[in-house]
Coordinates of C-alpha atoms and ligand atoms in Angstrom, one line a residue:
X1 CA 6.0 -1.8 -31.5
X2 CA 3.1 -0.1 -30.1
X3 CA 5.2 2.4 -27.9
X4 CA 8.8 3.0 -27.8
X5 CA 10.9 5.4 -25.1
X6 CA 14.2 6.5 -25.6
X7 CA 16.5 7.9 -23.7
X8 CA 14.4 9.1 -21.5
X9 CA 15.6 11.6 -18.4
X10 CA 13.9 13.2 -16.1
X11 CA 15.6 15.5 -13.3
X12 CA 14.5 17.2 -10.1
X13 CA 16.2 19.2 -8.2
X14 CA 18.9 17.2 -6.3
X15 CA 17.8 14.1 -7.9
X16 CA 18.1 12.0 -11.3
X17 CA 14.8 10.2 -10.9
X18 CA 15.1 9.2 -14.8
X19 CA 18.5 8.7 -16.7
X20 CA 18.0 7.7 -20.4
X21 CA 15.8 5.0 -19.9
X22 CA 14.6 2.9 -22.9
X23 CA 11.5 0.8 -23.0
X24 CA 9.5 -0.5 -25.4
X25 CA 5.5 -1.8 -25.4
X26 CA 3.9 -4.4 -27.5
X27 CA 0.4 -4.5 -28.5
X28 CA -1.0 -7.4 -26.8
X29 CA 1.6 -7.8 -23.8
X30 CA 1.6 -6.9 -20.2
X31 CA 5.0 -5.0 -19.7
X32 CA 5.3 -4.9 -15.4
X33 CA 8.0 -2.1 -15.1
X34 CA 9.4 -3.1 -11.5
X35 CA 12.1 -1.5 -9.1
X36 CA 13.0 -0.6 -5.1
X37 CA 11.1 2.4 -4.0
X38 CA 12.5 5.9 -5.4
X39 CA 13.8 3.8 -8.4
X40 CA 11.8 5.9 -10.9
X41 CA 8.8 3.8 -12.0
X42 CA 5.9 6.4 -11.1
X43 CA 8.1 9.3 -12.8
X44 CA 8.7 7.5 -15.6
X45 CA 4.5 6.9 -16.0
X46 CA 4.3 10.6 -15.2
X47 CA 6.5 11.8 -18.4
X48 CA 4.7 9.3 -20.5
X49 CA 1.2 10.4 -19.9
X50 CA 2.3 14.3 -19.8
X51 CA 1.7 14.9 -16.4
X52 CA 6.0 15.6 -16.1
X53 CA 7.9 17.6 -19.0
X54 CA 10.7 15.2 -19.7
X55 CA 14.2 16.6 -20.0
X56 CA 14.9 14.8 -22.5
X57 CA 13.7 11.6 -24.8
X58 CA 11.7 10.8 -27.9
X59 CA 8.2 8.8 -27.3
X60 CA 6.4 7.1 -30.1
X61 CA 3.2 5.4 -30.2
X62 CA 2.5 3.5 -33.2
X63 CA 5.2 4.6 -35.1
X64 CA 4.8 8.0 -34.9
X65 CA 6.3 10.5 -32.4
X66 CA 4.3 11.9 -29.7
X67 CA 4.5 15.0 -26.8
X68 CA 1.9 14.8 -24.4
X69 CA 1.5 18.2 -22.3
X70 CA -1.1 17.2 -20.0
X71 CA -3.1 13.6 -18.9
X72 CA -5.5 14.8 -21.2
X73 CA -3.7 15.2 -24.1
X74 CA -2.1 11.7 -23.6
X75 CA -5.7 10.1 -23.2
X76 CA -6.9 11.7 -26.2
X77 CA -3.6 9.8 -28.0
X78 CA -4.5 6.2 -26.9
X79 CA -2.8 6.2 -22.8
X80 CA -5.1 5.6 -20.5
X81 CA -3.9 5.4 -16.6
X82 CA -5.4 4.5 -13.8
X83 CA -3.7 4.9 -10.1
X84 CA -3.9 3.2 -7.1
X85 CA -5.7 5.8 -5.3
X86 CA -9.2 5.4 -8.0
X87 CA -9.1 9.4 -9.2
X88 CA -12.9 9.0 -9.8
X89 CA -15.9 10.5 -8.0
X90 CA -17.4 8.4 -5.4
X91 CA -20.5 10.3 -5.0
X92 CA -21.6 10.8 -8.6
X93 CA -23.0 7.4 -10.1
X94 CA -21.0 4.9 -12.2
X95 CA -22.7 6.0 -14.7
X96 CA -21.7 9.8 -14.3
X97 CA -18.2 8.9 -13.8
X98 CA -18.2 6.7 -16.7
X99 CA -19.1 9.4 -18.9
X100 CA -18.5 12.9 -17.5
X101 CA -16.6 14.7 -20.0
X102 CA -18.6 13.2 -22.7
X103 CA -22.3 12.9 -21.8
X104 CA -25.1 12.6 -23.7
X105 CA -27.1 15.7 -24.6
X106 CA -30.8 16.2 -25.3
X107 CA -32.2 19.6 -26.0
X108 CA -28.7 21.1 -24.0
X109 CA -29.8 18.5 -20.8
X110 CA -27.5 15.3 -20.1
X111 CA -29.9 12.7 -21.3
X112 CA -29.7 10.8 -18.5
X113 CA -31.2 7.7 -20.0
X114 CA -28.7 7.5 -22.8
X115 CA -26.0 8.5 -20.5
X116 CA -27.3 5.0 -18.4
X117 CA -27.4 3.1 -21.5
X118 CA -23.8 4.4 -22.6
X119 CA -22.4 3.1 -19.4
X120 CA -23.7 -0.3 -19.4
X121 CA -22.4 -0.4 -23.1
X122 CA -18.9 0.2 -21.4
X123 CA -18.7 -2.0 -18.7
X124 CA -20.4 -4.8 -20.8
X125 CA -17.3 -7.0 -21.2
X126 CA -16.1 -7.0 -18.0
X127 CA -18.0 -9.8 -16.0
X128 CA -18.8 -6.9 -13.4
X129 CA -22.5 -7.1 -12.1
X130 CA -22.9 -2.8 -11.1
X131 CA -25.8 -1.0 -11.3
X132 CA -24.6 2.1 -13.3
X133 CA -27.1 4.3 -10.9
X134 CA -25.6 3.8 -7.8
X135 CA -22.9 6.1 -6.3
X136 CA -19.7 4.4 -7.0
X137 CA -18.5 5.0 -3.5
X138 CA -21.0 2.4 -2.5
X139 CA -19.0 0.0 -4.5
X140 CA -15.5 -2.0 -3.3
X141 CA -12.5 -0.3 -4.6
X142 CA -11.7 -3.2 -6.6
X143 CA -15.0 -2.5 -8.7
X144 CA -14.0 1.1 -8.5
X145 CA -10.9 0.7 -10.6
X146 CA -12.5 -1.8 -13.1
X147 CA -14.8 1.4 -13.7
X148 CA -12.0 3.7 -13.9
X149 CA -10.4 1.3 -16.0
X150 CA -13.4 0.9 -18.1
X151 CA -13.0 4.7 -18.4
X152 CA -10.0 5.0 -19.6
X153 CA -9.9 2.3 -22.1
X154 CA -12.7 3.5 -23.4
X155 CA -11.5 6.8 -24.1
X156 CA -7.8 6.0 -24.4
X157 CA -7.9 2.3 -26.3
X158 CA -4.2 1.5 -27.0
X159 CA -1.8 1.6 -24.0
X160 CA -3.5 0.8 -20.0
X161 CA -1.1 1.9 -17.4
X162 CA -1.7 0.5 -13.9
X163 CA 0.3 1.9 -11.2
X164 CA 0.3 -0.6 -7.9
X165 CA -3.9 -0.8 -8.6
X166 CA -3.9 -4.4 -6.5
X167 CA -2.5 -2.3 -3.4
X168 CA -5.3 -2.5 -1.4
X169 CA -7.2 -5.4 -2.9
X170 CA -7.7 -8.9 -1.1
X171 CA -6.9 -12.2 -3.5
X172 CA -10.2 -12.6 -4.6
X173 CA -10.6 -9.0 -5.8
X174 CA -7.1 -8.9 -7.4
X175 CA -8.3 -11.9 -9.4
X176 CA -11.2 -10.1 -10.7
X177 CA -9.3 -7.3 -11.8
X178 CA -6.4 -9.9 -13.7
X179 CA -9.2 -11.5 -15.3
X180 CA -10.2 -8.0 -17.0
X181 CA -6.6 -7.3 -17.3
X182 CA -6.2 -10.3 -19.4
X183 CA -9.4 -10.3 -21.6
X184 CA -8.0 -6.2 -22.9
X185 CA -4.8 -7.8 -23.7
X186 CA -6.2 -10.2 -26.2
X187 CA -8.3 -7.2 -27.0
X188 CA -4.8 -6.1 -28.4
X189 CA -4.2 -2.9 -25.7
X190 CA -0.5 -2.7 -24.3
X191 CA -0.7 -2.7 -20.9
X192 CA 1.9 -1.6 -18.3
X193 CA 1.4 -2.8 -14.7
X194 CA 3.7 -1.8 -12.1
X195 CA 3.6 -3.6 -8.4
X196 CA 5.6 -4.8 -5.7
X197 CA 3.7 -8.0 -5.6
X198 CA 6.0 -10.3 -7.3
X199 CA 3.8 -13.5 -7.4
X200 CA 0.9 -11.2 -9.1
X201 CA 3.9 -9.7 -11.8
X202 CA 4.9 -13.7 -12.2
X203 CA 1.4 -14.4 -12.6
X204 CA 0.0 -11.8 -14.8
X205 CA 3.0 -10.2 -17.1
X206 CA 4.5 -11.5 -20.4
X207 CA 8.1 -9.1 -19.6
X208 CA 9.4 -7.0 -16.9
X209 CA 11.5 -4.0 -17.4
X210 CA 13.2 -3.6 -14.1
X211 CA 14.1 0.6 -13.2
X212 CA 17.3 1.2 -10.2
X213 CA 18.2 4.7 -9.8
X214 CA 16.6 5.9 -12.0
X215 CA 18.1 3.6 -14.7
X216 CA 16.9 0.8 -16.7
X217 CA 18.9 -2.4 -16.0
X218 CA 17.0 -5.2 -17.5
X219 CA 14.4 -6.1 -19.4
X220 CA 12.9 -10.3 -19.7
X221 CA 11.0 -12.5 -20.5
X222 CA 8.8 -13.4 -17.6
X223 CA 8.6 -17.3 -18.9
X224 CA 12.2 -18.6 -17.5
X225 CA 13.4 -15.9 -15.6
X226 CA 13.9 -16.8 -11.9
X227 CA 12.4 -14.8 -9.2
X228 CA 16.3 -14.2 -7.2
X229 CA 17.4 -13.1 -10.2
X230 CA 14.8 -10.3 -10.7
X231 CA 15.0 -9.4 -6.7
X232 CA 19.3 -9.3 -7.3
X233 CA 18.0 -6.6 -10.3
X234 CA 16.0 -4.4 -8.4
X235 CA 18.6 -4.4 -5.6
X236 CA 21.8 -4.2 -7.6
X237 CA 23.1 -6.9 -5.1
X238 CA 22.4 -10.8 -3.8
X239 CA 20.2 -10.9 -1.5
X240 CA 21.4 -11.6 2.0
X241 CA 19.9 -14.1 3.6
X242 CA 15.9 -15.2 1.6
X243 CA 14.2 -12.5 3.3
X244 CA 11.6 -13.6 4.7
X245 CA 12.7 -16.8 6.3
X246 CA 11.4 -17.4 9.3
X247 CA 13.3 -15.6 12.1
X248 CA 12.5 -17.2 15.7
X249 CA 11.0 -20.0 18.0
X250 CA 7.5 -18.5 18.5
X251 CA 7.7 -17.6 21.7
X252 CA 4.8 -16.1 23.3
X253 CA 5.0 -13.9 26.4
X254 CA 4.5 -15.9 29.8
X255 CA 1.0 -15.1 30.4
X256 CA 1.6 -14.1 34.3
X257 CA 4.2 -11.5 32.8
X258 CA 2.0 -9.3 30.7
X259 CA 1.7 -6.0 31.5
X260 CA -0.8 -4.6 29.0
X261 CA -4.5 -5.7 29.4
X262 CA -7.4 -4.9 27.2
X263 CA -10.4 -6.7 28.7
X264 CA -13.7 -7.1 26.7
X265 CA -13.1 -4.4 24.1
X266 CA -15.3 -3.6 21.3
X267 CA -17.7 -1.8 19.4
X268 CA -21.0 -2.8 18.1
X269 CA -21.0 -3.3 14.1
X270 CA -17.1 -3.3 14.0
X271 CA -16.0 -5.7 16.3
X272 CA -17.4 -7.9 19.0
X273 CA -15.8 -7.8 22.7
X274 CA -12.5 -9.2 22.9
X275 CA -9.7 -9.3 25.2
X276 CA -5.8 -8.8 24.4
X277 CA -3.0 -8.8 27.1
X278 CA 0.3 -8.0 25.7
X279 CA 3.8 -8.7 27.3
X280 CA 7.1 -6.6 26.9
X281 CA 8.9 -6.9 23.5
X282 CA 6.5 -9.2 21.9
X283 CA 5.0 -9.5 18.3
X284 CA 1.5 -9.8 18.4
X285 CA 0.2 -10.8 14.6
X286 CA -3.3 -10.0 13.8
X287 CA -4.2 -12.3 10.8
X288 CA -7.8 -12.4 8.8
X289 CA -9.7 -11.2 5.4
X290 CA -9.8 -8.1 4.7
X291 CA -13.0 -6.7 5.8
X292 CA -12.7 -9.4 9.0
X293 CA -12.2 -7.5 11.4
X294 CA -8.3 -6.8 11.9
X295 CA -8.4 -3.0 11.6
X296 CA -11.1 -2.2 13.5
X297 CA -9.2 -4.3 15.8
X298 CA -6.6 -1.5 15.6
X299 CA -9.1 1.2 15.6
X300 CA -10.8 0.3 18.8
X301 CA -7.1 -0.3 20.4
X302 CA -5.8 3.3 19.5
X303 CA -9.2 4.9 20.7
X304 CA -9.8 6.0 16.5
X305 CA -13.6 3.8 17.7
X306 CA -13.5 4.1 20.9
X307 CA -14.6 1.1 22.6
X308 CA -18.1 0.8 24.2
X309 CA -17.9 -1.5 26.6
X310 CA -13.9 -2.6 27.9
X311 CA -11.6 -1.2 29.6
X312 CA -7.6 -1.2 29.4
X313 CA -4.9 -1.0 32.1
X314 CA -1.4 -1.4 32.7
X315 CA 0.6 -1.8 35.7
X316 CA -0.2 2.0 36.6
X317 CA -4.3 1.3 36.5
X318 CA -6.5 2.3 34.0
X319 CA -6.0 3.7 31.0
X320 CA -8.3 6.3 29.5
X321 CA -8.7 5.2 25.4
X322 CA -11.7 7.3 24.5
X323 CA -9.6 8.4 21.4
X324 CA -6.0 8.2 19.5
X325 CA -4.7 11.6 21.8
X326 CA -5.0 9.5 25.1
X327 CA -3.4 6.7 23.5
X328 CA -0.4 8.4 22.5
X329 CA -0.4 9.7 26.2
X330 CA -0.6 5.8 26.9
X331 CA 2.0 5.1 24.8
X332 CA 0.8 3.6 21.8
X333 CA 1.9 4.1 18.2
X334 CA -0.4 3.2 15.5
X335 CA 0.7 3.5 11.4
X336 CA -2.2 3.0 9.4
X337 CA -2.7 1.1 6.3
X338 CA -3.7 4.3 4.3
X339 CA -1.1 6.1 2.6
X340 CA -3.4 9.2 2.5
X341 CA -5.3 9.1 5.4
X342 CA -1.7 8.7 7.9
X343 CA -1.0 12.3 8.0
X344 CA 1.5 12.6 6.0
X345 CA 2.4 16.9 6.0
X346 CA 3.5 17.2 2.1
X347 CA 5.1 20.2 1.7
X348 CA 6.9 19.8 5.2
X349 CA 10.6 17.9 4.8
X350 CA 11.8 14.9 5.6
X351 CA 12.9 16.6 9.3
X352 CA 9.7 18.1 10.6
X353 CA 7.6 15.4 9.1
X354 CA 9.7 12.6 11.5
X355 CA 9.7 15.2 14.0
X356 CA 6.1 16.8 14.2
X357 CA 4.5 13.6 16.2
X358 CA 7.3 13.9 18.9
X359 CA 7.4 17.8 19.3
X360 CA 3.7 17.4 19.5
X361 CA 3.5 15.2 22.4
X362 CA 6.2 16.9 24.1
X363 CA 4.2 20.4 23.8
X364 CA 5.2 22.9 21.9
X365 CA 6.3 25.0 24.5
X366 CA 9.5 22.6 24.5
X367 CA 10.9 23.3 20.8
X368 CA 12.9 19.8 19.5
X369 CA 16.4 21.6 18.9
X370 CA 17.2 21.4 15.5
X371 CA 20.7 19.2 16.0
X372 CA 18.3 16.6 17.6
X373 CA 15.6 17.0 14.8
X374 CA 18.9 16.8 12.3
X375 CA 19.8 13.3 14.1
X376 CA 16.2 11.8 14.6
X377 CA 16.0 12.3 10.6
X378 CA 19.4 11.0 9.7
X379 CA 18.8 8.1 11.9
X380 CA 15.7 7.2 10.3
X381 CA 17.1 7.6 6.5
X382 CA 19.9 5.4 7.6
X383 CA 17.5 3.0 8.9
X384 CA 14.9 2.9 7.0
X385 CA 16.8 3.5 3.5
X386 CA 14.4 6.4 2.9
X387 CA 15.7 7.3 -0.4
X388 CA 15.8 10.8 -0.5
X389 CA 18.1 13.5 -1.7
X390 CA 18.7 14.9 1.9
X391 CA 16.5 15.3 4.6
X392 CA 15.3 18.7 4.0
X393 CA 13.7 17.4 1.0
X394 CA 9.2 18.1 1.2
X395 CA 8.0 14.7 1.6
X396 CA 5.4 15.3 -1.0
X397 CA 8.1 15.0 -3.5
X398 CA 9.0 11.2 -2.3
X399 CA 8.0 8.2 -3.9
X400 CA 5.0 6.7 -2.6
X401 CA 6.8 4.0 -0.3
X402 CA 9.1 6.0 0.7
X403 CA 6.5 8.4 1.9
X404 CA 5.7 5.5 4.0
X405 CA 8.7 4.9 5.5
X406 CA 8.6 8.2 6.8
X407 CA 5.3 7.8 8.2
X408 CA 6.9 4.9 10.0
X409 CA 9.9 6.6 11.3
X410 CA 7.7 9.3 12.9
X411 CA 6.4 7.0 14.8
X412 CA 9.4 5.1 15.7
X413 CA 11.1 8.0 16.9
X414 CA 8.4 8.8 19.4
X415 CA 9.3 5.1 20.8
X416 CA 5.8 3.5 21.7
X417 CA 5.7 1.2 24.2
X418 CA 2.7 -0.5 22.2
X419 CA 2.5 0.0 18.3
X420 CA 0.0 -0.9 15.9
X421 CA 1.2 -1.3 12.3
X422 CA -1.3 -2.1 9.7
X423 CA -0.2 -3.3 6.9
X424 CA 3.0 -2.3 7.3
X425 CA 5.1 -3.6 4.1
X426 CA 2.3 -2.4 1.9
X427 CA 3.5 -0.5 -1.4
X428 CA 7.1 -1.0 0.2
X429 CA 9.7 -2.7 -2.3
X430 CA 11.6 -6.1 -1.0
X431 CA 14.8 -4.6 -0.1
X432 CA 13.2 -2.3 2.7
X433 CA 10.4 -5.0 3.6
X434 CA 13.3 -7.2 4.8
X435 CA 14.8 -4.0 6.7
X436 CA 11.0 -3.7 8.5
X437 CA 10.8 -7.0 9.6
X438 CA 14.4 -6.9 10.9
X439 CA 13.7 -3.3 13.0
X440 CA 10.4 -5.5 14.5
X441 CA 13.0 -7.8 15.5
X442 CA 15.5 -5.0 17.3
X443 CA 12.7 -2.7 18.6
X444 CA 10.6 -5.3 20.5
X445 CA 14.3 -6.3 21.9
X446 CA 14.0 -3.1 23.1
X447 CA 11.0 -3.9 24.9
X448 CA 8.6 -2.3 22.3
X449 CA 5.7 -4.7 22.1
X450 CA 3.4 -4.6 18.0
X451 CA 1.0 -5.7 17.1
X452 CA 0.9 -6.1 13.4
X453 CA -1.9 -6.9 10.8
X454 CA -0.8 -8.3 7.7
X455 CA -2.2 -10.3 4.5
X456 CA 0.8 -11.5 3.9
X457 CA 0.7 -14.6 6.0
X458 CA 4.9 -15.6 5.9
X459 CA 5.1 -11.9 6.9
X460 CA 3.8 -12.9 10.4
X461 CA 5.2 -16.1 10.2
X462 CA 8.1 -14.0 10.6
X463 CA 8.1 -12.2 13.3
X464 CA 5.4 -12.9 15.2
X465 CA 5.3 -14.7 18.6
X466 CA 1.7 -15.3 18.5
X467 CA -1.3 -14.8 16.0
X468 CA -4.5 -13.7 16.4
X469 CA -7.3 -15.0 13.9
X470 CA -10.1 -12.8 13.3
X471 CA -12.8 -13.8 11.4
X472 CA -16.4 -12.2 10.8
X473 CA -15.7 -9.0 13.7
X474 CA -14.8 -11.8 16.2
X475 CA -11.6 -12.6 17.5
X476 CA -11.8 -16.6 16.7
X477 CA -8.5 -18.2 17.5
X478 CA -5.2 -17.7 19.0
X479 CA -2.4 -19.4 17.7
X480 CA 0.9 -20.3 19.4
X481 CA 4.1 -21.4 18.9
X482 CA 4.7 -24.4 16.2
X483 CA 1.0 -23.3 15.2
X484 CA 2.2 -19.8 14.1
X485 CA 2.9 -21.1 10.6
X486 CA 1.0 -20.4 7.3
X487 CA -1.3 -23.5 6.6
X488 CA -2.6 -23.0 9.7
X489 CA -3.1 -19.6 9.7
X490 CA -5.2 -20.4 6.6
X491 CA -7.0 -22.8 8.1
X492 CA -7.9 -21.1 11.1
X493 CA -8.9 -18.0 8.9
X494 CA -11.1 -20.5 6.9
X495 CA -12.7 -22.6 9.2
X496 CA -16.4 -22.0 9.7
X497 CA -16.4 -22.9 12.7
X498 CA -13.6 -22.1 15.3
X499 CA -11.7 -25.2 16.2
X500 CA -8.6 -23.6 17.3
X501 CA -8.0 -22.8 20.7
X502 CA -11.1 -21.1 21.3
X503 CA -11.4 -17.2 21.7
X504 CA -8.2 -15.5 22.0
X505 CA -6.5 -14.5 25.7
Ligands
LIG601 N1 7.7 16.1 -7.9 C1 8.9 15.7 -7.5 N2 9.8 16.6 -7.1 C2 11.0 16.2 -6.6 N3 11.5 14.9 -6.7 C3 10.6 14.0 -7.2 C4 9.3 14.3 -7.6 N4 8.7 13.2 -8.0 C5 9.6 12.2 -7.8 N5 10.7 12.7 -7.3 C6 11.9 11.9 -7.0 O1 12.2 11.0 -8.1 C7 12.6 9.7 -7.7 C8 11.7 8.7 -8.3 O2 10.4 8.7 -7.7 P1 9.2 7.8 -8.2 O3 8.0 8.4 -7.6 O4 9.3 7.8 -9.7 O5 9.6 6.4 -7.6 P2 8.8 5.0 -7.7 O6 9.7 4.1 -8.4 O7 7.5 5.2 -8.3 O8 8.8 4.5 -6.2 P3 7.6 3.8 -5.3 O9 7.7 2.3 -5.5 O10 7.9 4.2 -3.9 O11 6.3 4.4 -5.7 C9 12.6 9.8 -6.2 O12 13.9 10.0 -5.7 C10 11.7 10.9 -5.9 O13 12.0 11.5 -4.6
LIG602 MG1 5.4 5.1 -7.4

């Protein structure tokens, strides 16, 4: 066995986030380590590679035992990691961030032509075409983490840990990286992959250990093991109804009956002119590539790109959108796809993180009382299953999805009449995905009208009442009713040429 755990535990205060866990790692395999959000998988990387003290546990790594006290110290052993969020420099070269640490002297200068020559030498292998000069920033994030993964196998060489690093990749990128993935597995490395993707952890991994609680409670073979059966592990029950069946008849507001009209909006470079009206209580999908167009949709919409040449207006008149503070006067809500970027205050809690967007609009001069702020967050942890100790817990110390969720509740609570949500299941296990989709359903019952951007096409299927197809910046067709449905939506996002009901209304 190339790495064993043992009874590993790890405690914070208020929380087991590790109870005697065992896992084991074969040279050669690719070990997904799976579980609902909270359920311990990041913490568990975290002992491993010495960024957390464990409690308690014995680790071994060919054999012999091992105590890593910092990242470094766990590289230098033969564990490499490389996180969703690429922990590289984006504006020092490929080929400085390839080697910093370790370049290449001459005379006491980097030599910078051996340090170019050094790169190449690792990234050879890897069917990446990158000129080792240019500042990795100017490179996709997929080609990003093959570098940092290049990086660390390099200087690590036995065990690869990949923590959700398809996140924010589109299919074509997430096949690059599998390809690389799969060529360092022959190459004998041990890698572990954690994701809530299911198909790419059915696609990719040879076993699955799935965490819950913060406890291990099963570890397969991928070959033969039945996707309900690995969803019924993570969530310690059966699944209620298949989650993501398809909920309604599409049913498009009656055009005569919108309220909300966005005519010609647009912005030169991100997104040409296009209109959107938008009736009470209805789901609005947004559906494209990534890079088409969909969130500088979103962007011109909440005022984040303020649009050049349209204009908005509501039953009231116009509407001023020239950036995201006059559209949260207008009422709009917008949850980006960023985990990082979305504001998240980490060393407020759980309370005055759901609060803070609320209290801000209301002034400040009109303090939330602190019963109400005690409901608002105990609604939302209810609702949303944030799994958290209690709610004064500093939401720095969440999980990553459930980090989201909060994010999500802040919004919620300031009830938007309009709400954007990009990518809102993103990095979110399949228990609370279902629970997201369903709150669409009760919110825009409400009256609450979304409109949501997703790659995940049955995701839309799902809730929304019509879909939007954006393709190169343009808006290119709308689809309705029995055409909201996923071949379709393919097609249309396909298509060279629009054939669809032309140009969106
Ligand atoms: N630094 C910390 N301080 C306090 N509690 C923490 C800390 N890090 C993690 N936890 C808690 O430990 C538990 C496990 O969190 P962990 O980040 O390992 O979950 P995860 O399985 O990676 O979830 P996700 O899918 O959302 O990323 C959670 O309850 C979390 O709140
Ligand atoms: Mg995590």
């Amino acid at each position: 066995m190339l790495l064993t755990i043992r009874s590993l535990t790890k405690t914070f205060p208020g929380t087991r986030a590790l109870d005697s866990v065992d896992f084991d790692l074969r040279a050669g395999e690719v070990h997904a380590l799976l579980g609902e959000n909270g359920a311990g998988k990041s913490t568990l990387i975290k002992c491993l590679t010495g960024a957390y003290q464990r409690d308690e546990g014995e680790l071994t790594l060919d054999g012999a035992p091992i105590s890593p006290q910092s990242t470094l110290e766990a590289q230098e052993l033969g564990i490499g990691t490389v996180y969703q969020e690429v922990n590289l420099l984006p504006n020092l070269t490929v080929a400085e961030n390839l080697t910093f640490g370790r370049q290449p002297t001459r005379f006491g200068m980097v030599d910078g032509r051996a340090m170019r020559r050094q790169a190449e030498e690792m990234l050879s292998g890897y069917g990446v075409d990158v000129d080792v000069r240019r500042d990795l920033g100017t490179y996709s994030v997929a080609i990003q983490q093959i570098v940092a993964i290049a990086r660390a196998v390099t200087l690590s060489g036995k065990v690869l840990i990949l923590d959700e690093p398809t996140a924010s990749l589109d299919s074509r990128e997430v096949a690059m990286l599998f390809d690389v993935v799969r060529s360092l597995r022959e190459q004998g490395l041990g890698i572990i992959f954690i994701s809530h993707f299911l198909d790419q952890v059915f696609e990719i991994s040879d076993r699955v250990t799935v965490l819950r609680n913060g406890c291990r409670v099963a570890t397969d073979d991928i070959a033969g093991l039945e996707r309900l059966r690995l969803i019924e592990h993570m969530l310690g029950h059966e699944l209620e109804d298949e989650t993501r069946e398809g909920r309604h008849a599409h049913v498009p507001s009656d055009p005569s009956e919108r309220t909300l009209h966005f005519e010609g909006v647009g912005r030169r470079g991100l997104i040409e002119p296009f209109d959107l009206s938008v009736g009470r209580g209805e789901v609005i999908g947004l559906a494209g590539l990534l890079g088409s167009g969909r969130t500088e949709s979103a962007e011109v919409l909440f005022g984040i790109k303020p649009t050049q040449t349209g204009t908005a207006r509501d039953e009231n008149g116009e509407i001023a959108l020239r950036n995201p503070r006059e559209a949260v006067a207008a009422g709009f809500g917008f949850a980006p796809e960023d985990r990082k970027t979305d504001g998240i205050v980490a060393d407020l809690s759980v309370r005055e993180n759901i609060a803070l967007a609320l209290q801000a609009r209301r002034g400040w001069a009109r303090p939330i009382s602190r019963a109400e702020q005690n409901r608002l967050a105990d609604h939302y942890i209810d609702r949303l299953d944030i799994r958290t100790s209690d709610a004064e817990k500093a939401v720095g110390d969440l999980s990553g999805g459930n980090q989201q969720k909060v994010v999500l509740a802040r919004w919620l609570a300031m009830n938007p009449r309009f709400f954007i949500l990009d990518e809102p299941t993103r990095g979110i296990d399949v228990g609370a995905h279902a629970e997201i989709l369903r709150l669409i359903e009760e919110v825009t019952a409400d009256g609450m009208s979304i409109l949501v951007i997703s790659s995940e096409l049955d995701e839309l299927v799902a809730v929304a009442d019509r879909v939007i197809v954006v393709r190169d910046r343009r808006h290119v067709a709308q689809l309705t009713g029995a055409e909201v449905e996923t071949d379709t939506i393919v097609r249309a996002i396909a298509a060279p040429d629009a054939d669809s009901d032309e140009e969106a209304a």
